[in-house]
XYZ file of C-alpha atoms in Angstrom:
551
model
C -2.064 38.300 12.171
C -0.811 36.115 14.884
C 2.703 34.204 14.841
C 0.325 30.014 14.631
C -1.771 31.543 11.897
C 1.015 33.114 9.941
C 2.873 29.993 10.158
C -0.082 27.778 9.007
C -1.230 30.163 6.367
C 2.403 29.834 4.552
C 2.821 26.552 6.033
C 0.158 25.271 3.399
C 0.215 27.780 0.744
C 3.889 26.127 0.322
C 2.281 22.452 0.303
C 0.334 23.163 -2.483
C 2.684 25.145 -4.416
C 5.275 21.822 -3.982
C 2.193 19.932 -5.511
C -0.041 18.762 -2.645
C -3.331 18.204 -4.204
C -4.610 16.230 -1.244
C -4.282 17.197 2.974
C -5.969 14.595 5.612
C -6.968 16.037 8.808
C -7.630 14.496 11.773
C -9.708 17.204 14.436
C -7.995 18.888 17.355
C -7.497 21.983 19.573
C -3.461 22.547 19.096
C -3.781 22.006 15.474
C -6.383 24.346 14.964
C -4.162 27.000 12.732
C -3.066 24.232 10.452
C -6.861 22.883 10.354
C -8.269 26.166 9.229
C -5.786 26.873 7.065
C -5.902 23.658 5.290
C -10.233 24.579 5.581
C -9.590 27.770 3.566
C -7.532 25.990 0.958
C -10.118 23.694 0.166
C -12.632 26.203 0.055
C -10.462 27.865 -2.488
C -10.208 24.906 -4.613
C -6.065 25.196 -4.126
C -6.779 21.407 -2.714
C -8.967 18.659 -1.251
C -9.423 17.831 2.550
C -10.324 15.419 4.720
C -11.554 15.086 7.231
C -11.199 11.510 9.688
C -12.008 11.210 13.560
C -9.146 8.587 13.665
C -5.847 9.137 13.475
C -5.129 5.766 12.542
C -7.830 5.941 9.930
C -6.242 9.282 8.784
C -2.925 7.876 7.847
C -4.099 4.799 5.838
C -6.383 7.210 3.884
C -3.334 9.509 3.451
C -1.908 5.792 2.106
C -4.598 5.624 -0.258
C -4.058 8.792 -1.326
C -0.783 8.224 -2.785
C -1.331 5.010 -4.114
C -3.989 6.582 -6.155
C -2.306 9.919 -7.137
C 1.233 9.141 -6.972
C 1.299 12.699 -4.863
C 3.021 13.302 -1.339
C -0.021 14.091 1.028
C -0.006 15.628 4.426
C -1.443 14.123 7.743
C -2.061 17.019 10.111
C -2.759 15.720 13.748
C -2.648 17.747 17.127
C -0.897 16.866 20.250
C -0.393 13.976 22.280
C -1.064 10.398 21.574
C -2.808 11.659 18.094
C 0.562 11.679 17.235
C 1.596 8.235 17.572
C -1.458 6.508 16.208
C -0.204 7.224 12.938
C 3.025 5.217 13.667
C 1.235 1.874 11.500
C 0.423 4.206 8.321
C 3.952 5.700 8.933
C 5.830 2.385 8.741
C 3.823 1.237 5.797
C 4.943 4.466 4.195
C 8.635 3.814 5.240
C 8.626 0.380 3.756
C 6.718 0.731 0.305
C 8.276 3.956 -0.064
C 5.525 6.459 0.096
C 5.958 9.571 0.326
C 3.506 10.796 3.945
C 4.308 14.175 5.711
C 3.084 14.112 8.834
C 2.306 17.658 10.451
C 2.384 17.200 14.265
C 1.111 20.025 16.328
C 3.006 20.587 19.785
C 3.127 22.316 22.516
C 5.720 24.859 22.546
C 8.702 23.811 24.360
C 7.933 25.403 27.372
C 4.945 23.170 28.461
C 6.661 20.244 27.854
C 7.581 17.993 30.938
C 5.279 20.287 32.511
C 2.457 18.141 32.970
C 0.219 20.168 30.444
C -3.232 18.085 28.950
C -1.688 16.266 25.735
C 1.684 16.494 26.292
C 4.406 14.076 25.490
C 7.788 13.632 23.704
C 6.749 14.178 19.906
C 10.516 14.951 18.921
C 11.518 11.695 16.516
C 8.978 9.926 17.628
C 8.775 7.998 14.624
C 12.450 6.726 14.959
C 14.559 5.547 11.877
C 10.992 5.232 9.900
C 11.047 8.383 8.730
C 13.220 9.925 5.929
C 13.597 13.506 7.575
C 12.829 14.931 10.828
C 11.901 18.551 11.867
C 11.281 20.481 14.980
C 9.825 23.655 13.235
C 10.009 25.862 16.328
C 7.480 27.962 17.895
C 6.427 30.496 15.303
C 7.273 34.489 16.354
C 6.967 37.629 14.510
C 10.476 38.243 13.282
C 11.884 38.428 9.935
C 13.183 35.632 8.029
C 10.470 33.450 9.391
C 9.079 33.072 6.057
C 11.695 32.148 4.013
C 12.374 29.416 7.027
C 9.110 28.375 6.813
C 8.769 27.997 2.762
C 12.505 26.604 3.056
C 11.283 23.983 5.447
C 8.219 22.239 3.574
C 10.164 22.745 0.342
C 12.983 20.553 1.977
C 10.425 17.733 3.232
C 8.501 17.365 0.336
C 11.307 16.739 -1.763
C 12.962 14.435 0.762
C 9.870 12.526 1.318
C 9.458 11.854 -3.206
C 13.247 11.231 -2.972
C 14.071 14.028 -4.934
C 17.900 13.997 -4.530
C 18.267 10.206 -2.998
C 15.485 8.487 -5.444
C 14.724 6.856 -1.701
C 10.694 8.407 -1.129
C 9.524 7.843 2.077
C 7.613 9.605 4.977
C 8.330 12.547 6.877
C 7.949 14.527 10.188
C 7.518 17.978 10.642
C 6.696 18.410 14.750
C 4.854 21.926 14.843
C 4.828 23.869 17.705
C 1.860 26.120 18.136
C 1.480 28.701 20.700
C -1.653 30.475 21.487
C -3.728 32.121 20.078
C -4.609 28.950 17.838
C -7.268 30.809 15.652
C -7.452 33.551 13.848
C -7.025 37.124 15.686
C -7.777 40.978 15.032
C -5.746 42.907 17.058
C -2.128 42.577 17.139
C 0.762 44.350 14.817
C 0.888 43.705 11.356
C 3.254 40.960 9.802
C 6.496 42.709 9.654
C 7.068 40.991 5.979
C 5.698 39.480 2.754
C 3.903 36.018 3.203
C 4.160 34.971 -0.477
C 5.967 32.636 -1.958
C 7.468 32.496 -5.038
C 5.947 31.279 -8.820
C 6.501 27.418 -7.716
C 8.291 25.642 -4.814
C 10.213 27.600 -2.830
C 13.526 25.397 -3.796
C 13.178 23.265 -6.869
C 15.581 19.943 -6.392
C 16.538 18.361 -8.947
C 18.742 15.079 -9.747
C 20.711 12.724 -12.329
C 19.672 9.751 -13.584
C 21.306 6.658 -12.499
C 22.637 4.666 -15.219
C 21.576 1.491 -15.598
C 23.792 -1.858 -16.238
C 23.769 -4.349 -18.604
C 23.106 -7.951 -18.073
C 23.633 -10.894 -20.261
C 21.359 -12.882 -21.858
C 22.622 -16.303 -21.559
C 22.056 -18.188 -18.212
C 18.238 -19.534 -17.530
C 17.039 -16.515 -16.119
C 13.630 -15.699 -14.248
C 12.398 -12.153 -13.235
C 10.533 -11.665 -9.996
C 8.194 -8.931 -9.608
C 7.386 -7.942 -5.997
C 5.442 -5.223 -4.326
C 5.744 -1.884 -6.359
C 8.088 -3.382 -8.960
C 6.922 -1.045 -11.889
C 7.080 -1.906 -15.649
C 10.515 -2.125 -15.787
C 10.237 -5.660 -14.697
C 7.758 -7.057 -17.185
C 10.082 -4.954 -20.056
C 13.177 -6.774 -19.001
C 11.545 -10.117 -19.094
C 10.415 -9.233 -22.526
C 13.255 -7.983 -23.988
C 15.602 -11.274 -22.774
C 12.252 -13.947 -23.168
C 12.539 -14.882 -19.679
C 9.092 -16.273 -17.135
C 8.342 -13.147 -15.029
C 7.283 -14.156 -11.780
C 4.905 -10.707 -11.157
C 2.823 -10.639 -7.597
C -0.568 -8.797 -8.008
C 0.656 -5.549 -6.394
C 3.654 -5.354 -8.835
C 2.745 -3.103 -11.602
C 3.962 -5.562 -14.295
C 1.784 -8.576 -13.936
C 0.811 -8.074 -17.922
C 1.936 -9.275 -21.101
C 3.154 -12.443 -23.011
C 6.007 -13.612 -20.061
C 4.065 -13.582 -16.681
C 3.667 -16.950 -16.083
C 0.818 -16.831 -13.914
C 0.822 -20.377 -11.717
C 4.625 -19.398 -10.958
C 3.958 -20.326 -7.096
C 2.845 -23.658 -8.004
C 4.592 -23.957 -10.717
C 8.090 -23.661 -8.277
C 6.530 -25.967 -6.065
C 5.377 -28.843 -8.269
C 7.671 -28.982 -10.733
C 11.200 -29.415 -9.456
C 12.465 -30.120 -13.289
C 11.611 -26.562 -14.114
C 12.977 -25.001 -11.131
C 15.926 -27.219 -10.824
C 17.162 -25.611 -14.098
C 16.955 -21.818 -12.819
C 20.508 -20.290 -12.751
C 19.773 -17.077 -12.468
C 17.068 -14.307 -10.869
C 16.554 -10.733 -11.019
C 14.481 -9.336 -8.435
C 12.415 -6.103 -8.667
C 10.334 -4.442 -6.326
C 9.461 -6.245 -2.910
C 8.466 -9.817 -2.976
C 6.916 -11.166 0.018
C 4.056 -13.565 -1.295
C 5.160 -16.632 -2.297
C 7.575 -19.351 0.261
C 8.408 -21.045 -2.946
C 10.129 -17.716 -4.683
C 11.434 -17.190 -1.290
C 12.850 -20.742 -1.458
C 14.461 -19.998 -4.935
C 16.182 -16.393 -3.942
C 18.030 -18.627 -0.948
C 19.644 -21.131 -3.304
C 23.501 -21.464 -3.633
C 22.875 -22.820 -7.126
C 21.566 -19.242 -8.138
C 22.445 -16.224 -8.901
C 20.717 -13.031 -7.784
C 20.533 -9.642 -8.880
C 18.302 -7.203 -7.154
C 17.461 -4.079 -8.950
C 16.589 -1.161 -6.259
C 16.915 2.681 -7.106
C 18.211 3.757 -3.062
C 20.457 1.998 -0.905
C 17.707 -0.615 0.903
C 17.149 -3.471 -1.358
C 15.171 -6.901 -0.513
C 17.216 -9.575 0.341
C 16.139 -11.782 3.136
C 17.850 -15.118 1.419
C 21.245 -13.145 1.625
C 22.175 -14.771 -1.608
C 22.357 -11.477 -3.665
C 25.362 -10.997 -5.815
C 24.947 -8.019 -7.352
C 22.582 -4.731 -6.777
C 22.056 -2.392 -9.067
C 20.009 0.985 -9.539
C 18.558 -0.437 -13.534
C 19.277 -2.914 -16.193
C 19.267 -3.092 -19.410
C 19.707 -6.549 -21.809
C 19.734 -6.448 -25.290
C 16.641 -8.464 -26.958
C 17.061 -12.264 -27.373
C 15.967 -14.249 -30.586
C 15.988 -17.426 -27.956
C 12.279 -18.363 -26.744
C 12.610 -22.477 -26.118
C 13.300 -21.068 -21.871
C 9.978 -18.906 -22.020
C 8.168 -21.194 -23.909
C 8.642 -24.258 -21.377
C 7.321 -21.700 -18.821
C 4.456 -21.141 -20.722
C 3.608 -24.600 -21.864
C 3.682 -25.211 -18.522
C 1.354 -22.565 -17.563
C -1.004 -23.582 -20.058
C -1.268 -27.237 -18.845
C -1.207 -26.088 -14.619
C -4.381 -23.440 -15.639
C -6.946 -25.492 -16.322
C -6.189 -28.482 -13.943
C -6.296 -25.339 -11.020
C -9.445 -23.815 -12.663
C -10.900 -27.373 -12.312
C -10.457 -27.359 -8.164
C -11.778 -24.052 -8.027
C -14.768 -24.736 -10.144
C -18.434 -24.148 -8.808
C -17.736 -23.545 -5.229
C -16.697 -20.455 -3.578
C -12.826 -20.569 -2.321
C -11.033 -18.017 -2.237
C -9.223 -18.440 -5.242
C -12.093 -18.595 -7.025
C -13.641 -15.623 -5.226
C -10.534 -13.567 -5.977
C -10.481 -14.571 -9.460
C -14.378 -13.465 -9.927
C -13.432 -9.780 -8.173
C -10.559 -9.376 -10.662
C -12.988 -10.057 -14.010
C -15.392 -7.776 -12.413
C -13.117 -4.704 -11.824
C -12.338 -3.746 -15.166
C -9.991 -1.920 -17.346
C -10.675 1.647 -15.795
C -10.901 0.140 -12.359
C -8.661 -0.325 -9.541
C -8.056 -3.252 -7.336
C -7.499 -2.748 -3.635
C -6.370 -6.258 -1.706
C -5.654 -7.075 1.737
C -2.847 -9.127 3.102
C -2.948 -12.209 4.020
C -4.752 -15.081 2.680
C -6.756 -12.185 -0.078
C -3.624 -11.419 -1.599
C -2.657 -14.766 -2.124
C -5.862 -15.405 -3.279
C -5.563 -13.301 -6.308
C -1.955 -14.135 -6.725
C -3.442 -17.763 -8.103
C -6.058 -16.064 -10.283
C -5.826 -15.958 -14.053
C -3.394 -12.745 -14.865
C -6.025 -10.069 -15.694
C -4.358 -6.351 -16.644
C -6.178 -4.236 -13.799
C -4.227 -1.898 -11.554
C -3.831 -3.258 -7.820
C -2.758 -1.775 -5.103
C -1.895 -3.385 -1.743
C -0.165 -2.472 1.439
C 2.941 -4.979 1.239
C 5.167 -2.844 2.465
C 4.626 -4.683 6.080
C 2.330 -6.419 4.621
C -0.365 -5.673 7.521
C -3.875 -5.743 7.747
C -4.451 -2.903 9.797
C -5.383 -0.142 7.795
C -7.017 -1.960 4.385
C -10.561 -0.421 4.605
C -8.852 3.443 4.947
C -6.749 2.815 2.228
C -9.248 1.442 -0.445
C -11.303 4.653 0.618
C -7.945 6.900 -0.229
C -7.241 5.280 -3.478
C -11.285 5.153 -4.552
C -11.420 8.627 -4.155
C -8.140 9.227 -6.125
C -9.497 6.952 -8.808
C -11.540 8.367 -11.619
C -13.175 4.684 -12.246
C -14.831 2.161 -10.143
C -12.415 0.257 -7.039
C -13.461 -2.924 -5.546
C -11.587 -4.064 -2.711
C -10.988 -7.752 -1.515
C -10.105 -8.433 2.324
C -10.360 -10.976 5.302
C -12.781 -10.455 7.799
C -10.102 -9.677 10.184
C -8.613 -7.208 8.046
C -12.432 -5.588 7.509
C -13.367 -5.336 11.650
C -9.544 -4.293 11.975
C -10.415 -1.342 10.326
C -14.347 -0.500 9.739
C -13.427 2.880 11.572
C -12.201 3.486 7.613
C -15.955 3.291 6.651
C -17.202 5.909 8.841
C -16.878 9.007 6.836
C -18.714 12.646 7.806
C -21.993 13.701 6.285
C -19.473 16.755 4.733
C -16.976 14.729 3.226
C -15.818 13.505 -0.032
C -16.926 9.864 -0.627
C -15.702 7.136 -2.553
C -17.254 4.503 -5.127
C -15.953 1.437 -3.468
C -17.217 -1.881 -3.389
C -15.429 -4.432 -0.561
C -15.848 -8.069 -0.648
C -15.306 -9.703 2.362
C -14.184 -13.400 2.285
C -15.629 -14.049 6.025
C -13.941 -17.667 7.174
C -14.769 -16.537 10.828
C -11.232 -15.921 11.912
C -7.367 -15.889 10.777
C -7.788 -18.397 7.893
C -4.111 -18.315 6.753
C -2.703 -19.964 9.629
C -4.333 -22.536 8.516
C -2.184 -23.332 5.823
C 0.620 -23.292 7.584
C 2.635 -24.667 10.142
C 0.209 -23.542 12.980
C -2.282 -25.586 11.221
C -1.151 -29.105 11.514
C -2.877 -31.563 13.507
C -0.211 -31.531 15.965
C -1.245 -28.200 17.301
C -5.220 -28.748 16.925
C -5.955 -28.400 20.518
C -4.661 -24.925 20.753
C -5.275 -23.889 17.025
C -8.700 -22.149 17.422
C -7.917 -20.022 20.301
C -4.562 -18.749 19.436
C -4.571 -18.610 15.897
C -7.769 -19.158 13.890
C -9.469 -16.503 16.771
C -13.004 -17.036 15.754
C -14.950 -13.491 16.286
C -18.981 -14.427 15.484
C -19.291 -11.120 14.108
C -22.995 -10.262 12.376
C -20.958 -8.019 9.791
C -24.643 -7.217 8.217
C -25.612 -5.808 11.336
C -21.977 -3.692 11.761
C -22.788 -2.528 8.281
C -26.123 -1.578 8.714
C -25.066 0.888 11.487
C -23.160 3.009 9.242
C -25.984 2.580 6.800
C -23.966 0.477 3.984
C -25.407 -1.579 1.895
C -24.641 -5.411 2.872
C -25.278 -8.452 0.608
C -24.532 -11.990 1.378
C -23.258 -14.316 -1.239
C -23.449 -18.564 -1.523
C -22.293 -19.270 -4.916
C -20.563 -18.078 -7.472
C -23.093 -17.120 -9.292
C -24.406 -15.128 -6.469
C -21.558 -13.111 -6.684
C -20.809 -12.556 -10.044
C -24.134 -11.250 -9.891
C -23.506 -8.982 -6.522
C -20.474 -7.471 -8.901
C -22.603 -6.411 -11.894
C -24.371 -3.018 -10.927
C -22.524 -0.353 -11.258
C -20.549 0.724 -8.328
C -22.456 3.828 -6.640
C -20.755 4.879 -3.299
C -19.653 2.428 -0.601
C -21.346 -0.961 -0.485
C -20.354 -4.496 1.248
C -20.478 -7.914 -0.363
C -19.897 -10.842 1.756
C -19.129 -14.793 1.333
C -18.873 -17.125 3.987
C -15.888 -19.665 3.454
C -15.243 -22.341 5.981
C -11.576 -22.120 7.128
C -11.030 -26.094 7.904
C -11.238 -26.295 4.348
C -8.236 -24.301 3.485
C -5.368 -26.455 4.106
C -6.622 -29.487 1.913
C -7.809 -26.854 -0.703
C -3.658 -25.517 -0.767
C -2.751 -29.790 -1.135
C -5.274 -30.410 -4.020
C -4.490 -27.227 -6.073
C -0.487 -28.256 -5.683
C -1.371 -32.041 -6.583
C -3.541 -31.359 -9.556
C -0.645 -28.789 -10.927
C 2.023 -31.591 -10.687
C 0.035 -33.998 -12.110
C -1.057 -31.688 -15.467
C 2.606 -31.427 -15.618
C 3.272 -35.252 -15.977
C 3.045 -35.984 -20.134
C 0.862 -38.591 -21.455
């Protein structure tokens, strides 16, 4: 056996047995003794592949991937600039915490600065985004190699679930392969064992963190960002404060999210006057108005992050901590003045969004149509915030807020569809579905997803609308520079990869779109018209403040 499939052949076996259920694999020549063995595997049943032609595609499905399974997957990728197309996925996975090992094949270091095809500077390529770093070295035929080897993925995969630092994140290992790259006959035998042992090759283990106690008594809110977990929603329970939970949160459920929160901040200043203090899980990037509240000098905040990066862009936090715990409060007159508000701001919104298609109300009708085994995938931008207005329905959604980009969206609704036992419907932008309709085009050999995508088409970048760039002031630039109208037949793009397209006018029309059962990929679209959004953000804030004013 030669020294690149040796190394491959352990390289993998030692994936799986650190629980790698799922490899992504994007074709190449100087990756060929990873590809094969990662081939074999699969064949084996030891895990699943796939296969992408994009590297950029490849990473976002890795994304998927561990949104769906909660499971570190690896990225393989030959030489060259294959290598830094997966810098997007690998920033995403640096920011939400996700745990992405990246297999680079190299050159060996010989051939580097050489001028050989496909050769550049791989070494920390990534920068500061990634968690751990490796140059594995060119693989040769002495002993110890294998314990090196198995010592080596055992180390990344438990850096990148934050094993020992509780701080998961994405990882490098740059792989240099020297010929021959496939499989050979001749040649001495392996001078040692290539098994590995029962499990990983080096179990890691760590303590729990402890977590603090907070008092009960100020006016207290909980925010719920990005990735926020239960936690949140069982703090806001047990001390009967509002929880403010974005859609991507993991605790938008139960008896405290107040569910108009955004407008809620913004329309009535009696409520949010009276905040005093805020404890912020998770990553919240949605909402100006909760962004607004963290920056006050009237109020307290507590952030509550496991590692030693915590959000903070007001700079008002006065206390981190790795967990909390409150004891349970008998007093429910701050909640319930949350909720009664709530109660009157729902129907006066449901009211704006009634009979025509917005995209509220479009995001509102996905999330009643996914269902309790079904999974939620939503793009950034104006979709997110879409659904962030929607009536609080307990599905699972998963979105890339980490940097909050909308490269990638399409690759990872495939990832988490296919880690999803149940049905996933995904809601994006227009932009965010041409950004990345590479994501749809999947090989005839390859596992496929049930995944339904609505596309809210307003013909360009619709949230700029609603904000500053928007204004009248800047309307004789606005279309070129920022709304970046595209005239895109999307039927016609999806009828080249043969996927089913519908087009939707009313909301009836797309309730009924959402009904059959979802069978493999197919494309539901609306047309919204994006002059509309700005007035559509003033009505739904004027008819919340004036539910709130009492008879």
């Amino acid at each position: 056996m030669n020294p690149s499939t040796a190394f491959a052949t352990v390289v993998v076996d030692e994936l799986i047995r650190s629980g790698v259920r799922e490899a992504v694999l994007a074709p190449g020549s100087r990756s060929a003794p990873l590809a094969l063995a990662l081939a074999a595997a699969d064949r084996e049943g030891r895990l699943r592949l796939h296969v992408r032609i994009d590297e950029r595609t490849a990473g976002f499905l890795a994304i998927g991937l561990i949104r769906g399974t909660g499971l570190p997957v690896p990225v393989v990728t030959t030489s060259g600039t294959a290598v830094v197309n997966l810098h997007p996925a690998v920033l995403e996975a640096s920011h939400s915490g996700l745990p992405l090992i990246v297999l680079s094949a190299d050159r060996p270091p010989e051939l580097r600065g050489s001028g050989a095809n496909q050769t550049t500077d791989q070494l920390k390529v990534f920068g500061s985004a990634v968690r751990l770093f490796h140059e594995v070295g060119t693989p040769t035929q002495e002993l110890g190699q294998v314990a090196y080897w198995r010592s080596t993925i055992a180390r990344a995969v438990s850096t990148a679930v934050g094993a020992r630092t509780a701080d998961p994140g994405p990882v490098q290992l740059n792989c240099a392969l020297a010929e021959p790259l496939v499989p050979t006959s001749d040649g001495p035998d392996w001078p040692e064992s290539l098994e590995g042992r029962s499990g990983p090759w080096t179990s890691v283990h760590a303590g729990a963190a402890q977590p603090t106690a907070v008092a009960a008594g100020p006016k207290t809110v909980v925010v719920a960002g990005d990735g926020a977990s239960q936690a949140a929603r069982l703090i806001a329970e047990a001390g009967r404060w509002p929880l403010f939970a974005e859609p991507s949160s993991r605790a938008r459920t139960g008896p405290a999210v107040i569910s108009a929160y955004r407008l809620l901040l913004s329309a009535s200043s009696q409520l949010s006057g009276e905040i005093e203090r805020v404890l912020v899980f998770g990553h919240p990037t949605l909402s100006r108005p909760v962004m607004k509240l963290l920056a006050r000098q009237d109020v307290e905040v507590v952030v509550v992050a496991p590692t030693g990066l915590w959000p903070d862009a007001g700079r008002r936090a006065a206390a981190v901590v790795t967990g909390l715990e409150v004891t349970a409060s008998d007093d429910t007159d701050w909640l319930a003045r949350w909720q009664h508000a709530d109660q009157l701001a729902r129907p006066a919104i449901d009211k704006v969004l009634a009979d025509r298609l917005t995209g509220p109300a479009i995001a509102a009708i996905v999330a009643e149509a996914v269902g309790a085994d079904g999974m939620l995938v939503v793009a950034s931008s104006n979709s997110v915030r879409d659904l962030d207005l929607a009536p609080v329905v307990p599905i699972r959604t998963v979105a890339n807020r980490g940097l909050a980009g909308i490269d990638g969206t399409l690759s990872t609704a495939v990832g988490a569809a296919l880690a999803n036992a149940g049905a996933t419907h995904a809601l994006v932008g227009d932009l965010a579905f041409l950004h990345d309709f590479n994501g749809l085009i999947i090989g005839p050999a390859e596992p496929r997803p049930d995944l339904r995508i609505v596309v809210v088409n307003d013909n360009g970048g619709g949230i700029f609308s609603t904000l500053e760039q928007g204004a009248d002031a800047h309307a004789d630039h606005f279309d070129r520079i920022f709304g970046t109208p595209h005239d895109t037949n999307l039927a016609a793009l999806c009828a080249a990869a043969d996927i089913p397209h519908h087009l939707v006018e009313t909301q009836e029309a797309l309730r009924a779109a959402l009904t059959p059962t979802v069978a493999g990929i197919d494309v539901v679209e609306a047309h919204l018209d994006r002059t509309t959004h700005r007035a559509l953000a003033a009505a739904l804030t004027a008819a919340t403040s004036q539910a709130l004013i009492q008879p």
